[in-house]
Short mmCIF file of C-alpha atoms in Angstrom, two decimals:
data_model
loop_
_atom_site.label_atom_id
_atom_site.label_comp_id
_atom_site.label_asym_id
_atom_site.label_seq_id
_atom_site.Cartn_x
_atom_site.Cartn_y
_atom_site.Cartn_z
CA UNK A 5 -66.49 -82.49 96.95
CA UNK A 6 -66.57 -79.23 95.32
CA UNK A 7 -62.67 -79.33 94.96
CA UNK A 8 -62.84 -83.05 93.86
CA UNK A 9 -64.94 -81.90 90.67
CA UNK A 10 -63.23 -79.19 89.80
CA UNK A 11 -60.09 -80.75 89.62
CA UNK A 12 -61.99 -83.94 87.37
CA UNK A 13 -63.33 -81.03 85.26
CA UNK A 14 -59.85 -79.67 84.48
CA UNK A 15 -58.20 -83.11 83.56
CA UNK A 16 -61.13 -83.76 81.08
CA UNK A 17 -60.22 -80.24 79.59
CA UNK A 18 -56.55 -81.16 79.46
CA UNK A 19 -57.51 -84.13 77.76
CA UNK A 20 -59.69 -82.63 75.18
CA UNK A 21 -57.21 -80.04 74.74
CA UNK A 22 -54.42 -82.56 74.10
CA UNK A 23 -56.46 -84.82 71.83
CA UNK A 24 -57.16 -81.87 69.31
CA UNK A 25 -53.33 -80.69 69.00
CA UNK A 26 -52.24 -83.78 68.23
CA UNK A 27 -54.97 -83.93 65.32
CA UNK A 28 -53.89 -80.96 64.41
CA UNK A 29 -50.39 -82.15 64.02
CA UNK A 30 -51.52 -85.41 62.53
CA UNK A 31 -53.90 -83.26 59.85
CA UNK A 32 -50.62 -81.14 59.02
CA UNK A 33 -48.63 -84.10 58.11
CA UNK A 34 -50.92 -85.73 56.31
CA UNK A 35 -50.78 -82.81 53.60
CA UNK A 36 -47.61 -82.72 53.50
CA UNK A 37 -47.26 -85.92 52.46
CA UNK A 38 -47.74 -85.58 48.51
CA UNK A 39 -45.80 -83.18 48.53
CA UNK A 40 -42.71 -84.94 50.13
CA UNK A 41 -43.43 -88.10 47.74
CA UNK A 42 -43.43 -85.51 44.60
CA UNK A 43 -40.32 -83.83 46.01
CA UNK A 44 -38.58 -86.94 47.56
CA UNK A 45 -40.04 -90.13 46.33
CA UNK A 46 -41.93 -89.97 42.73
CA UNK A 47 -40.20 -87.58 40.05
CA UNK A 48 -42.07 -85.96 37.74
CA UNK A 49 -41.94 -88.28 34.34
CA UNK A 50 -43.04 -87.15 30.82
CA UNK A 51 -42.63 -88.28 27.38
CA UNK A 52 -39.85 -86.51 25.16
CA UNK A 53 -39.62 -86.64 21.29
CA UNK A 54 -36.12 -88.79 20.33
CA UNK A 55 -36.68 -89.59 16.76
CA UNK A 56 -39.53 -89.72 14.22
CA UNK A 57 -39.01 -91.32 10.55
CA UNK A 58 -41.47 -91.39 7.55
CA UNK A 59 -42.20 -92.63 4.14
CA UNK A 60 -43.24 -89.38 2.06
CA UNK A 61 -45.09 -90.02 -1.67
CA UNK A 62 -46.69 -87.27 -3.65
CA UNK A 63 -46.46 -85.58 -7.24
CA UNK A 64 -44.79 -83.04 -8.90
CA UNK A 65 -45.59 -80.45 -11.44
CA UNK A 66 -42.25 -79.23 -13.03
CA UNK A 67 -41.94 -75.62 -14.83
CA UNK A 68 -38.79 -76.19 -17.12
CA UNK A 69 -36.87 -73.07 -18.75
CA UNK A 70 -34.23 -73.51 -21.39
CA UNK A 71 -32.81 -72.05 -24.78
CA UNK A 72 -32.33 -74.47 -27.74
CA UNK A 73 -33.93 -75.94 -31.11
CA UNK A 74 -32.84 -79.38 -30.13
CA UNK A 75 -31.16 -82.05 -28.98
CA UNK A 76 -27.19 -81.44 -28.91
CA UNK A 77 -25.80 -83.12 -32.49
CA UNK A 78 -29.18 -83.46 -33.90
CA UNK A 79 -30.68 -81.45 -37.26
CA UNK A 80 -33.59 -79.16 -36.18
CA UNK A 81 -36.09 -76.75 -37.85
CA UNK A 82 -37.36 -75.38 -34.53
CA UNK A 83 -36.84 -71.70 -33.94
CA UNK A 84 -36.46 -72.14 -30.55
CA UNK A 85 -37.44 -74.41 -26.88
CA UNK A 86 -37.93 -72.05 -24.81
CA UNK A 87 -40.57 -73.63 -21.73
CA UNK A 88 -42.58 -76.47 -21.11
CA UNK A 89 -43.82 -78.32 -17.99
CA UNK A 90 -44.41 -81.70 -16.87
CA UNK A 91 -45.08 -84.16 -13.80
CA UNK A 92 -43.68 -86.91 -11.80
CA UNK A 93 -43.89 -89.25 -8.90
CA UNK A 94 -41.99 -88.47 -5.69
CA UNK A 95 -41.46 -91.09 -2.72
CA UNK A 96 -38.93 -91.23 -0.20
CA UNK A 97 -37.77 -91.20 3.14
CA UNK A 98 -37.68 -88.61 5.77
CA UNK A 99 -36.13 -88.33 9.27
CA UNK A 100 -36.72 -85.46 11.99
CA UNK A 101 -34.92 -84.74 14.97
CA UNK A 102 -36.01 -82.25 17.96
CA UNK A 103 -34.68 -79.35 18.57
CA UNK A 104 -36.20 -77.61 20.62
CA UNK A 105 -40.21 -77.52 21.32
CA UNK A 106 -40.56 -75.89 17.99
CA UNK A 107 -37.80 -76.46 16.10
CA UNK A 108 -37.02 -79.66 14.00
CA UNK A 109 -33.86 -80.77 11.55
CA UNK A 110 -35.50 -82.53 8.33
CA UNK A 111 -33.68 -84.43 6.75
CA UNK A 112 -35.30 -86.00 3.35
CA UNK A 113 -33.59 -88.81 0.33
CA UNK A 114 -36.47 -88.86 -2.22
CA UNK A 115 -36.59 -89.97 -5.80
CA UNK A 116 -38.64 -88.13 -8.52
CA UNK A 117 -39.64 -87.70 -12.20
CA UNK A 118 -38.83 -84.29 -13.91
CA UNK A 119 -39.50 -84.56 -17.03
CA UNK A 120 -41.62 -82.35 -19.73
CA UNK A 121 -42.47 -81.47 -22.82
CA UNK A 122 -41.54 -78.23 -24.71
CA UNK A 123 -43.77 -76.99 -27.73
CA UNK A 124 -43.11 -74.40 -30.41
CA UNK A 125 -45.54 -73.05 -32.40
CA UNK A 126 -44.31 -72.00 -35.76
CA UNK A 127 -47.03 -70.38 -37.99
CA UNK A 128 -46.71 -71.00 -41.90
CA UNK A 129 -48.86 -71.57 -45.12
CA UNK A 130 -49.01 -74.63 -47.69
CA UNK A 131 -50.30 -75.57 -50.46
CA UNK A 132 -53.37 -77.82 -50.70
CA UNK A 133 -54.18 -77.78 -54.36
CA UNK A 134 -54.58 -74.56 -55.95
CA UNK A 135 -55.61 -73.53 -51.84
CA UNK A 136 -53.23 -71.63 -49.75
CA UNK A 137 -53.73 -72.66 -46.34
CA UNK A 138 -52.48 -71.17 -43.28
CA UNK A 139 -51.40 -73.61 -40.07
CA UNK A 140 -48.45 -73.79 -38.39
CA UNK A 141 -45.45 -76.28 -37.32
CA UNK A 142 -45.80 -78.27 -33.72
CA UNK A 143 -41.85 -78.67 -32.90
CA UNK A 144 -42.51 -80.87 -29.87
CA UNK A 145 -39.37 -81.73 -27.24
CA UNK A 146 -39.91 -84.21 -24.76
CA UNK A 147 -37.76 -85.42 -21.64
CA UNK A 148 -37.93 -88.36 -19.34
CA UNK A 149 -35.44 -87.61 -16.66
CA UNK A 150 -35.23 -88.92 -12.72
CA UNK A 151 -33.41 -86.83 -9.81
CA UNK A 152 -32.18 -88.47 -6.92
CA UNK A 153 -32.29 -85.82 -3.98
CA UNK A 154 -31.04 -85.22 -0.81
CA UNK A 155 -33.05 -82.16 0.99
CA UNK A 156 -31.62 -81.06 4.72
CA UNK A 157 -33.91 -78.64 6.09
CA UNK A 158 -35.65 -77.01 9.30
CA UNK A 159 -38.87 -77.17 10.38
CA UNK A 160 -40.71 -74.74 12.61
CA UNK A 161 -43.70 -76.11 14.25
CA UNK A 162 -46.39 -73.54 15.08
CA UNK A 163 -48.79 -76.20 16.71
CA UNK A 164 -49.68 -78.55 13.87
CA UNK A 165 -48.35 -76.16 11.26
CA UNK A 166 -44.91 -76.30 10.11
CA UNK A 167 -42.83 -73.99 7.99
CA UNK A 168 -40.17 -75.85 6.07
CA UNK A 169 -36.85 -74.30 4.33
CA UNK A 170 -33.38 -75.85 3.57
CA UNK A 171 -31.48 -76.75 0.26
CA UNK A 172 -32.16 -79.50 -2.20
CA UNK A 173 -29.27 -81.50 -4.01
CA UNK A 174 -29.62 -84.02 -6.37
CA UNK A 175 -28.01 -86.20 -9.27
CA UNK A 176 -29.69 -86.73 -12.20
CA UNK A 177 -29.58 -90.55 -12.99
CA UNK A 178 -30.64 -90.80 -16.52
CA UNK A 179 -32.65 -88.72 -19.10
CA UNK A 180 -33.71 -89.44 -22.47
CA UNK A 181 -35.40 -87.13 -25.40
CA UNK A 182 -37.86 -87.46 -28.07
CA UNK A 183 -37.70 -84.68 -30.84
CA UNK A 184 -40.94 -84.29 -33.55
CA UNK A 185 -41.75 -82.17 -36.12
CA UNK A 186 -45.50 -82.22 -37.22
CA UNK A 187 -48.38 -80.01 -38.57
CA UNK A 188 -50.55 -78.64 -35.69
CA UNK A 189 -53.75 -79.50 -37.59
CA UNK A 190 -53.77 -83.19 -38.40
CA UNK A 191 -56.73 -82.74 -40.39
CA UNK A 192 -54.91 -80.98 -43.27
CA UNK A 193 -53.59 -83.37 -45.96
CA UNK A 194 -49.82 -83.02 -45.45
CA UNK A 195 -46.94 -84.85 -46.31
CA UNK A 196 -43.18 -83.88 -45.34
CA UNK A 197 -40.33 -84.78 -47.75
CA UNK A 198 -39.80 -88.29 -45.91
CA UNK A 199 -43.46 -89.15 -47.01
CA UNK A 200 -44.88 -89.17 -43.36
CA UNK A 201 -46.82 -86.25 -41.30
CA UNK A 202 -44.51 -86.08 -38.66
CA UNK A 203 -40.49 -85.39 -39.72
CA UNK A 204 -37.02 -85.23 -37.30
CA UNK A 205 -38.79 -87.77 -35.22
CA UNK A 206 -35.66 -88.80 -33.78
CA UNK A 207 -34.81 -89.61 -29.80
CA UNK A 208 -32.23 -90.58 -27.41
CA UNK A 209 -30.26 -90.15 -24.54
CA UNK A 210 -29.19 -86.93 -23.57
CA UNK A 211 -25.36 -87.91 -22.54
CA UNK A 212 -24.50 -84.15 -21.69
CA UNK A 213 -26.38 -83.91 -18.65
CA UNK A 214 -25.08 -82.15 -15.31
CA UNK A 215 -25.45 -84.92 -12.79
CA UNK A 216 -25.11 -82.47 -9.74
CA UNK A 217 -28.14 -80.43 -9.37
CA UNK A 218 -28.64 -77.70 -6.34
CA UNK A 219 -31.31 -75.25 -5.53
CA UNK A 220 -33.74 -74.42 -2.25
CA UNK A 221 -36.72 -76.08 -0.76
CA UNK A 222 -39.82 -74.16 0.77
CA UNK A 223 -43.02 -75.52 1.66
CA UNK A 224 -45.52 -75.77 4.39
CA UNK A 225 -47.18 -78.86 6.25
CA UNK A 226 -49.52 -80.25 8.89
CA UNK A 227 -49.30 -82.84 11.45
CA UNK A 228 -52.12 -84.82 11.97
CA UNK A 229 -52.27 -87.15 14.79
CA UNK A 230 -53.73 -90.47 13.99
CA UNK A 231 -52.05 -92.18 17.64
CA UNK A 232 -49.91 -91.19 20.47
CA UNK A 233 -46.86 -92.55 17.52
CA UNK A 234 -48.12 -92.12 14.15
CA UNK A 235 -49.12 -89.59 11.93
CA UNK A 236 -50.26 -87.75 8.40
CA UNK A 237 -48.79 -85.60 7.07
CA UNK A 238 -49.66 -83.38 4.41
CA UNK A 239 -47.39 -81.08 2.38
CA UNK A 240 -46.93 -78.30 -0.50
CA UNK A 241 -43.22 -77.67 -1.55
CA UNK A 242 -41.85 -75.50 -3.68
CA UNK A 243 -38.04 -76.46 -5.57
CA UNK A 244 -36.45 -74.03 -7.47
CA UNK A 245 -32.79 -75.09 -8.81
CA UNK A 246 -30.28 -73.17 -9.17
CA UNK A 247 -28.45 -75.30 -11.80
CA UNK A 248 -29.65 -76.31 -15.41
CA UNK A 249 -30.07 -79.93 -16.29
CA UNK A 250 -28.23 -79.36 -19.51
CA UNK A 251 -25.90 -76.10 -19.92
CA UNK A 252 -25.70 -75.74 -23.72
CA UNK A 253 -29.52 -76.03 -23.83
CA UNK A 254 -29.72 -73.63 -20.76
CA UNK A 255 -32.30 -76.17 -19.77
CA UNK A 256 -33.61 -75.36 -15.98
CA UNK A 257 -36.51 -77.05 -14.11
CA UNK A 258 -38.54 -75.86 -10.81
CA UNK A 259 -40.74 -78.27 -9.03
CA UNK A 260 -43.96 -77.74 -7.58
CA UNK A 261 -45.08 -80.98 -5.18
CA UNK A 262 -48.30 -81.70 -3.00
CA UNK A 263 -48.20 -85.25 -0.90
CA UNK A 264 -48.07 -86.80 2.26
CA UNK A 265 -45.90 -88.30 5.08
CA UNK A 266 -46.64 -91.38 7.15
CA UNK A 267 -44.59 -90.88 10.40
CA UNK A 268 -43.99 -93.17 13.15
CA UNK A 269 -42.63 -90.90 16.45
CA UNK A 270 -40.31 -92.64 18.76
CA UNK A 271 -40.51 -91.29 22.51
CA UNK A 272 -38.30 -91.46 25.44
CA UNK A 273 -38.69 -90.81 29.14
CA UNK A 274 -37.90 -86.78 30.11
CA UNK A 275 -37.39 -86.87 33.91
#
């Protein structure tokens, strides 16, 4: 009897023992399992940057430089233009490609207004009846002029910062002038010899332009997410040329712009 439960004692702890290695076993496989369907069976998918285009708008503040007392073939009593300044509109198209994680090629066709107005101050005294009266001549010059540009650059993404720098071409479409010749104070009773208060009022197109314009383009600018595809973005840029707009007239402009991007990122699967 003694024998008979012994030996029922040690098949029950065969059986136990049994049971527990194989849910051992089973336990083992069982977290193992991810890992074989990561490895084996579902690849690791992400989304990867292809393209992203935009539609860019803004203003610009131009600083023009130049050396003249007038329009090429036109009669002047201006001592000399020598600076002005003015503003435009700028919209047009942009297109980034990735790099690297950082790292983006810009490439940019925009459209924009440069041009100004140049004043000279010239100081001198008239007559107003037995009165000497000191004033002075406003020679006024100013420009409408639009610049077509093409602007490939990189951009270096420090989060949602970006540091922009490439070159900026452009051709200079059209440009016309408007050339005056008044008294600064329009309250003193003056009359030039053509009868009016304003004389060499004359304007025009400016036929001697350079069409090909080059210079550099700096600037900094923000991403801001508004979806998982689109986005602001917000800019200053900085445009100095290296090329004047007119060479006898020495006639240079530099643009300051602030504006905005509306970009619409395109993504691909990275497996």
């Amino acid at each position: 009897m003694s024998s008979l439960f012994r030996l029922l004692l040690c098949c029950c702890a065969l059986t136990v023992w049994t049971s527990t290695a194989m849910l051992a076993q089973d336990d083992e496989e069982t977290s193992k399992l991810p890992e074989r369907r990561k490895a084996y069976i579902d690849p690791v998918v992400s989304n990867k940057e292809i393209l992203t285009i935009g539609l860019h708008g803004g203003i610009g503040m131009t600083n023009h430089s130049g050396s003249f007392t007038g329009a090429p073939g036109q009669v002047s009593c201006c001592p000399e233009f020598s600076g002005g300044s003015g503003s435009g509109i700028i919209a047009g198209l942009d297109i980034s490609l990735p790099l690297s994680d950082q790292l983006r090629l810009l490439g940019r066709i925009s459209i924009q207004g440069v041009g100004g107005r140049f004043e000279t101050s010239e100081p001198t005294t008239i007559r107003r009846g037995n009165e000497a009266v000191t004033t002075s001549f406003l020679h006024t010059f100013e420009t409408q002029a639009t610049m077509i540009a093409i602007e490939p650059a990189v951009e270096y993404r420090m989060g949602g910062l970006g540091l922009v720098g490439g070159l900026r071409t452009g051709i200079v479409s059209s440009a016309t002038y408007t050339q005056t010749e008044a008294l600064s104070d329009k309250s003193v009773p003056y009359t030039f010899p053509n009868g009016k208060q304003e004389y060499l009022n004359v304007s025009g197109d400016l036929t001697t332009i350079s069409s090909m314009q080059i210079g550099l383009l700096a600037g900094l600018r923000y991403h801001l997410a508004m979806s998982e595809n689109l986005s602001v973005i917000p800019e200053v840029m900085y445009a100095p040329n290296f090329t004047s707009l007119e060479s006898d007239m020495g006639w240079g402009v530099n643009s300051f712009r602030v504006g905005a991007t509306i970009a619409l990122t395109l993504w691909g699967k990275n497996v």
